[in-house]
Short mmCIF file of C-alpha atoms and ligand atoms in Angstrom, two decimals:
data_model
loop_
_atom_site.label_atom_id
_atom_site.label_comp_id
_atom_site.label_asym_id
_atom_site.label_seq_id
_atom_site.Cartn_x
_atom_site.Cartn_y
_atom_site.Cartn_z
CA UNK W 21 -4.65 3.86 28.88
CA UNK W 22 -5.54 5.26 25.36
CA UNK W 23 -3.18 4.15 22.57
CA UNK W 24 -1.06 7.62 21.66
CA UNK W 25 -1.55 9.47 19.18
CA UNK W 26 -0.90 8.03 15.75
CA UNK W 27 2.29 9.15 14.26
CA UNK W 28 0.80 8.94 10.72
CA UNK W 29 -2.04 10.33 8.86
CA UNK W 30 -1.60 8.22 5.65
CA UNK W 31 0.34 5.00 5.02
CA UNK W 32 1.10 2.78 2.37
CA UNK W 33 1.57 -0.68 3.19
CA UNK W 34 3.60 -2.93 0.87
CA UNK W 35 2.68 -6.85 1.04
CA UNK W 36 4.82 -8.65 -0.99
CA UNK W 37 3.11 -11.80 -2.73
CA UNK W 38 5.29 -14.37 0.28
CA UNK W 39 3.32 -12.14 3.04
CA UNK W 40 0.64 -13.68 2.04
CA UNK W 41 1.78 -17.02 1.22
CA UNK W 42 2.67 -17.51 5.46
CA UNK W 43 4.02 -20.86 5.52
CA UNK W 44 3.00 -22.35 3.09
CA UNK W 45 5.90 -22.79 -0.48
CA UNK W 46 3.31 -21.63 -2.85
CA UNK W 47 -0.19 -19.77 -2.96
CA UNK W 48 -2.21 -17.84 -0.34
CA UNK W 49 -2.85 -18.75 3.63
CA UNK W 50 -6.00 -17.67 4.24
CA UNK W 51 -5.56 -17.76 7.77
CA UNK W 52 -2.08 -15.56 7.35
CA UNK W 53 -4.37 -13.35 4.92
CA UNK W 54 -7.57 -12.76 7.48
CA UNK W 55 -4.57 -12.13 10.36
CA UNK W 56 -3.25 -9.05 8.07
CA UNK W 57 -6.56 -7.84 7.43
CA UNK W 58 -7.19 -7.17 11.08
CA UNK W 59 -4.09 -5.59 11.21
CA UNK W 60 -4.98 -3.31 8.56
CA UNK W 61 -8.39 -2.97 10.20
CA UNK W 62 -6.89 -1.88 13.65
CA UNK W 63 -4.78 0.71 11.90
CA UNK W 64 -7.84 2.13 9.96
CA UNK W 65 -9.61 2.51 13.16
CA UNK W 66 -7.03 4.27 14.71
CA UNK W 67 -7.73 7.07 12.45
CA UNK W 68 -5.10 6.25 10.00
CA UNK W 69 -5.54 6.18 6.37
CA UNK W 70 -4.13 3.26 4.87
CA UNK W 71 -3.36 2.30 0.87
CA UNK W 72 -1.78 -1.17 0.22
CA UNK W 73 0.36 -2.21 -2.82
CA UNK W 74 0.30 -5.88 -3.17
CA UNK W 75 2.89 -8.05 -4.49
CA UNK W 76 2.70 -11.41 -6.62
CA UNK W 77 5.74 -13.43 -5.35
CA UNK W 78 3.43 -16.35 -3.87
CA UNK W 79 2.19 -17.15 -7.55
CA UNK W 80 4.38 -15.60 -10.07
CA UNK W 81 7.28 -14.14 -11.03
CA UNK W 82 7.81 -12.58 -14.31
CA UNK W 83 11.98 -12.38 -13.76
CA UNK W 84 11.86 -16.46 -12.96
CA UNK W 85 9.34 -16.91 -16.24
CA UNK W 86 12.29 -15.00 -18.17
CA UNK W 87 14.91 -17.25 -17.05
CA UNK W 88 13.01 -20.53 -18.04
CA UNK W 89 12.90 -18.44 -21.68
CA UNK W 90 10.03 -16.68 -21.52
CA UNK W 91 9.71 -13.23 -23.13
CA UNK W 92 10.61 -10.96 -20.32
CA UNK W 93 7.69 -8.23 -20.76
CA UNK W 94 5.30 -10.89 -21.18
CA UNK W 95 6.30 -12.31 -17.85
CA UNK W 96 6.07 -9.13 -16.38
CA UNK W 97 2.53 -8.40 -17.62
CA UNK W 98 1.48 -12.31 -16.36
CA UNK W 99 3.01 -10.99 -12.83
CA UNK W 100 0.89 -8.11 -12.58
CA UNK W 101 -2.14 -9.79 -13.35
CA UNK W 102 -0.95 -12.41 -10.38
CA UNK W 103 -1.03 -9.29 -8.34
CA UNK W 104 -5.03 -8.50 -8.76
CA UNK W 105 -5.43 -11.75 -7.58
CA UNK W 106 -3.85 -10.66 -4.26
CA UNK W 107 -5.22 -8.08 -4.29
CA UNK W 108 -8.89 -9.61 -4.51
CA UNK W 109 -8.11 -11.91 -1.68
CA UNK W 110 -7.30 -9.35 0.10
CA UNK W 111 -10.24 -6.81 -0.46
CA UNK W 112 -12.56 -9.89 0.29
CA UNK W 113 -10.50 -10.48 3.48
CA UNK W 114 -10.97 -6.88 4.35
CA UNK W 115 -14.77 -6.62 3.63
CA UNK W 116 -15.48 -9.75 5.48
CA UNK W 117 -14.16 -7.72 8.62
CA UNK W 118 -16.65 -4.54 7.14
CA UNK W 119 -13.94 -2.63 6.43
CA UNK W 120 -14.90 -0.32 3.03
CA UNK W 121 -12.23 -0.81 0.30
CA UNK W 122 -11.24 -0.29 -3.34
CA UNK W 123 -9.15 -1.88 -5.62
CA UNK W 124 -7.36 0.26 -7.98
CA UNK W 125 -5.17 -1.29 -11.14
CA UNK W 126 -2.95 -0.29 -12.96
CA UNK W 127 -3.97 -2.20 -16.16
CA UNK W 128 -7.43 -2.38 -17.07
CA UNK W 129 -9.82 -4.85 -15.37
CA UNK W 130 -13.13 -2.99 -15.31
CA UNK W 131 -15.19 -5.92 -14.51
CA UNK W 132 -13.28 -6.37 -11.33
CA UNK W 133 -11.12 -3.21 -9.72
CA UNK W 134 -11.54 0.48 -10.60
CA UNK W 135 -8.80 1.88 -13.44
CA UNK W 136 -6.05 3.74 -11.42
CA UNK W 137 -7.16 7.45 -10.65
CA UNK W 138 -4.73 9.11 -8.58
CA UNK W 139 -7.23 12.00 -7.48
CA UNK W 140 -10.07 9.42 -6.86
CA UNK W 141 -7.50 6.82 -5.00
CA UNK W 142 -7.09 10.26 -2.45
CA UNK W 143 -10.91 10.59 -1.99
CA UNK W 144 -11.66 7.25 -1.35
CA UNK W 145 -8.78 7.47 1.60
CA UNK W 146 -10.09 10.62 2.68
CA UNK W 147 -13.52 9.19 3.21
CA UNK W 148 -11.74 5.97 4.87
CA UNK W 149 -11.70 3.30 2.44
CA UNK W 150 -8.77 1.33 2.26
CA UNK W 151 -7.23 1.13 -1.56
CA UNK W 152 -5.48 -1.48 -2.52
CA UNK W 153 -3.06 -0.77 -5.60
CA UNK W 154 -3.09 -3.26 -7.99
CA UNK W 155 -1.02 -4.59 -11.03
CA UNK W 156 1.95 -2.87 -10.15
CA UNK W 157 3.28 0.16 -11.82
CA UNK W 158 1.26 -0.99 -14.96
CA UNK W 159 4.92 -1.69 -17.06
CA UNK W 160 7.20 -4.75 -17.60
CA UNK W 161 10.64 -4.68 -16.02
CA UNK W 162 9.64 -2.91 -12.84
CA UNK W 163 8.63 -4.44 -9.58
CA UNK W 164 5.73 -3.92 -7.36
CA UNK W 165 8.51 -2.48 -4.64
CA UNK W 166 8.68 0.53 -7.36
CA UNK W 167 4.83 0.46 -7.62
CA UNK W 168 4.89 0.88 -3.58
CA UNK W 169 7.47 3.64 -3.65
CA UNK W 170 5.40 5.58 -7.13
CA UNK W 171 1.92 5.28 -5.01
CA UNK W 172 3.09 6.33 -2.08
CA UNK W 173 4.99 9.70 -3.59
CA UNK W 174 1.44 10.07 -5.70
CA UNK W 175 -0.84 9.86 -2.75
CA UNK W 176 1.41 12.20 -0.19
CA UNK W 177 1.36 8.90 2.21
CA UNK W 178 3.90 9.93 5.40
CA UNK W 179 5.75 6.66 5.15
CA UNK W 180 5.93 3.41 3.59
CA UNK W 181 5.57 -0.21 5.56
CA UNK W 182 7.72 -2.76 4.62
CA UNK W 183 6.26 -5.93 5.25
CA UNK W 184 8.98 -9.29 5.47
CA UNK W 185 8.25 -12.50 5.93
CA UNK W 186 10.34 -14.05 8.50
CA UNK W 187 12.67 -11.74 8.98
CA UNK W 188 13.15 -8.62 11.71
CA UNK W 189 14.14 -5.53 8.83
CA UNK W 190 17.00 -4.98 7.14
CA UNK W 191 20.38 -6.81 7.95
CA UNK W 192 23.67 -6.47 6.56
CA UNK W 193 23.51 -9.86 5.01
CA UNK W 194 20.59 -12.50 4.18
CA UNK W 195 19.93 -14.04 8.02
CA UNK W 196 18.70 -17.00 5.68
CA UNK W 197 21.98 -18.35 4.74
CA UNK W 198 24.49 -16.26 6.78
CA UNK W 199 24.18 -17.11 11.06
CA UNK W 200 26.60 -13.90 11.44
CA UNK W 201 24.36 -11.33 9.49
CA UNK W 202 23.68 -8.52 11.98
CA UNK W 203 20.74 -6.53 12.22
CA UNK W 204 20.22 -2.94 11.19
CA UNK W 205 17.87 -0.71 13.60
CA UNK W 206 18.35 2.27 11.75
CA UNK W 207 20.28 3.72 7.84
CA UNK W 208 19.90 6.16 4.97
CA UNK W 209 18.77 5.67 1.67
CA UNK W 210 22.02 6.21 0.43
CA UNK W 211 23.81 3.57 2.70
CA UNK W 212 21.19 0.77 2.20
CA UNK W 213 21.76 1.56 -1.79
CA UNK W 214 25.31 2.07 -1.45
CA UNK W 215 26.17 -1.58 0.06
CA UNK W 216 23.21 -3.28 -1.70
CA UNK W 217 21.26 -3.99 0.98
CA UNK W 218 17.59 -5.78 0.75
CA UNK W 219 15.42 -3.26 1.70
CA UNK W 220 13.70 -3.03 -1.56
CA UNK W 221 15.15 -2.97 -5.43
CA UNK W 222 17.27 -0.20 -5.98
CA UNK W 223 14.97 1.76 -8.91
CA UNK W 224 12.20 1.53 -6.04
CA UNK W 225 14.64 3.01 -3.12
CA UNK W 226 16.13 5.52 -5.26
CA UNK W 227 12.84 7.31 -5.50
CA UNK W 228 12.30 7.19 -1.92
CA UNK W 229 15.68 8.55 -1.47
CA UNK W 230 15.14 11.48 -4.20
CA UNK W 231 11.50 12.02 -2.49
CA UNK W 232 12.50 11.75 1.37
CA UNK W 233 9.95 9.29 1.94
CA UNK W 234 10.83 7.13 5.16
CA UNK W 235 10.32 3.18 4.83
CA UNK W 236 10.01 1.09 7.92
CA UNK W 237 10.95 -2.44 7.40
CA UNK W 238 9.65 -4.83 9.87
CA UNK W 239 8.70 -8.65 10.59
CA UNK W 240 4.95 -9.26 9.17
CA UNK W 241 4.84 -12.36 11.39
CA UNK W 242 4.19 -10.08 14.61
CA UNK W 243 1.12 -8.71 15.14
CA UNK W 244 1.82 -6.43 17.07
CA UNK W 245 4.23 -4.55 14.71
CA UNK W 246 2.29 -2.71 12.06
CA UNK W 247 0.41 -0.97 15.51
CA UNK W 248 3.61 -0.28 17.62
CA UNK W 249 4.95 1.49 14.05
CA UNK W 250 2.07 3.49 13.99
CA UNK W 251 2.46 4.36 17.87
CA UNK W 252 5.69 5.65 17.18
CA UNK W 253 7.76 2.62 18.93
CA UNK W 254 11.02 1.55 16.94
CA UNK W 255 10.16 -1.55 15.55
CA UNK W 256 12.54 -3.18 12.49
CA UNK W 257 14.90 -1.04 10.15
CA UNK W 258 13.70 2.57 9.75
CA UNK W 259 15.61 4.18 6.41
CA UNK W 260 15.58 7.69 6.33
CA UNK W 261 17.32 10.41 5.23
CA UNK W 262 18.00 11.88 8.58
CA UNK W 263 16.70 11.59 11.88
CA UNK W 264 13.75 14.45 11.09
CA UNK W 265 12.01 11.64 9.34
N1 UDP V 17 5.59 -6.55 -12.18
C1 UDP V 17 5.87 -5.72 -13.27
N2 UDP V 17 5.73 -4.37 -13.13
C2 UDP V 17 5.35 -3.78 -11.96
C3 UDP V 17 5.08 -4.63 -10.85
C4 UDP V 17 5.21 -5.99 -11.00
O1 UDP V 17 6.22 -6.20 -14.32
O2 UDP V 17 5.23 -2.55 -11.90
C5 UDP V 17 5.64 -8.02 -12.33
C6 UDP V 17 7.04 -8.61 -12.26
O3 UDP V 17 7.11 -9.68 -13.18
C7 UDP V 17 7.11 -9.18 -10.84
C8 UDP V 17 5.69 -9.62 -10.60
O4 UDP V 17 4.89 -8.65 -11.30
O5 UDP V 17 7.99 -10.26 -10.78
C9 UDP V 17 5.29 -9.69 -9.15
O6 UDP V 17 5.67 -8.54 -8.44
P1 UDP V 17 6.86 -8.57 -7.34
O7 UDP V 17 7.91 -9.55 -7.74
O8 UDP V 17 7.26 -7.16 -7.11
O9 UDP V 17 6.07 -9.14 -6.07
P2 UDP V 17 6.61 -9.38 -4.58
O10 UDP V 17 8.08 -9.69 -4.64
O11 UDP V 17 6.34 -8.12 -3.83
O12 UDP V 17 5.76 -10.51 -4.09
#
C-alpha cells in the first residue's frame, strides 16, 4: 500500500545538540547522526520540504559558561558557533546519503555555510535541498528553540518537529526524576506556557503561540516517528491552538 498523502508541505525540524549526542555524555554519535539523516532523507523523498535548526547542547552551553563566570553574551556567541559544528556533521551526514543541502548561519562563516537569506533559504527548499539553520538566531541570550520557532514563522513551514532525546513529548513533570509524571498527548500554547511545561523556552513558544504555528513533540529515538508525523498518525505531544491545527 502507498504511504498517504503527506500532511505537510514544509517542515522545520529542531535537533537539539543531545539528539545528536545519542548515548553518549558528551559530543556527537555518528551512528545516532547517519540514523537521523535517513530519517530526514525519507521525509524529503516523500515530497516534503524539510529545513532543520540545530542545537549545540552536546558541546556547549553558553547559560552553563555564564554560571562558571563567564561573560554571558560571550558564552552565547561560543554556543552558536558550537551549533555550525552540528550543523556540518550533519550536512556531511546528509550528503553522504546524496541528499542536496545548504547550510545557512546566522553569523558570518563564508568559508563554510552561506550568510542567512531568508528568500534564498525558500528557493533552495523549493528546489529540494534541505537547509540547515545555523548559529541560532544570530544574538546572545536567546536559544536555538527561539531560532527554530523565528525560521519556521520566516520560511511559512506548516509545523515544527520537536525532536527529544529519550523521552515520548511533553509530560506534566520531568519523567527523569519524577516515576508519577504523566504524559501529555495533546495542549495549547497557552497551557504548556501557563504551567511551565518543557516543550521549548517560553520566548520560543510564545511566538508559536502569537503565530499559530503547531509543534509536535516526539521521541527522536524511534525511527519510525518523524514518518508516522508526517503521515498524519498521533505520535508524542501535539501543541496547538485548537484542534484546526
Ligand atoms: N545560542 C544563542 N543564541 C541563539 C541560539 C543559541 O546565544 O539564538 C547559544 C546559547 O548559549 C545556547 C547555545 O547557543 O546555550 C546552544 O543552543 P541551545 O542551548 O539552544 O541548544 P540545544 O539545547 O538545542 O542543544
Amino acid at each position: 500500500m502507498a504511504p498517504p498523502e503527506p500532511k505537510f508541505r514544509r517542515v522545520l525540524l529542531k535537533l537539539s545538540g543531545e539528539a545528536l549526542m545519542g548515548d553518549l555524555e558528551y559530543g556527537t554519535d555518528a551512528e545516532q547522526v547517519v540514523r537521523i539523516a535517513e530519517q530526514i532523507r525519507a521525509t524529503r523523498s516523500r515530497g516534503v520540504e524539510v529545513a532543520v535548526v540545530v542545537g549545540a547542547g552536546n558541546i556547549y552551553r553558553g547559560l552553563q559558561a555564564a554560571a562558571e563566570g563567564m561573560d554571558r553574551a560571550t558564552g552565547d556567541y561560543m554556543g552558536m558557533l558550537a551549533t555550525v559544528l552540528n550543523a556540518l556533521t550533519l550536512q556531511d551526514a546528509l550528503e553522504k546519503l546524496g541528499e542536496h543541502t545548504r547550510v545557512q548561519s546566522a553569523i558570518d562563516v563564508k568559508e563554510v555555510a552561506e550568510p542567512y537569506i531568508r528568500r534564498r533559504a525558500m528557493r533552495h527548499l523549493e528546489k529540494g535541498r534541505i537547509v540547515i539553520f545555523a548559529a541560532g538566531t544570530g544574538n546572545p541570550f536567546f536559544t536555538t528553540d527561539t531560532a527554530a520557532a523565528l525560521r519556521a514563522l520566516e520560511i511559512h513551514a506548516d509545523a515544527i518537529l520537536m525532536a527529544k532525546n529519550r523521552v515520548e513529548g511533553v509530560y506534566d513533570a520531568d519523567p527523569a526524576s519524577n516515576p508519577d509524571a504523566r504524559f501529555i498527548p495533546e495542549i495549547s500554547h497557552r497551557e504548556a506556557i501557563e504551567q511551565g511545561l518543557r516543550v521549548m523556552d517560553s520566548t520560543a513558544l510564545s511566538l508559536c503561540m502569537d503565530n499559530d504555528l503547531p509543534i509536535y513533540v516526539f521521541n527522536m529515538a524511534d525511527e519510525r516517528n518523524i514518518d508516522r508525523i508526517v503521515s498524519g498518525e498521533r505520535v508524542g505531544t501535539l501543541v496547538s491552538n485548537g484542534p484546526a491545527s
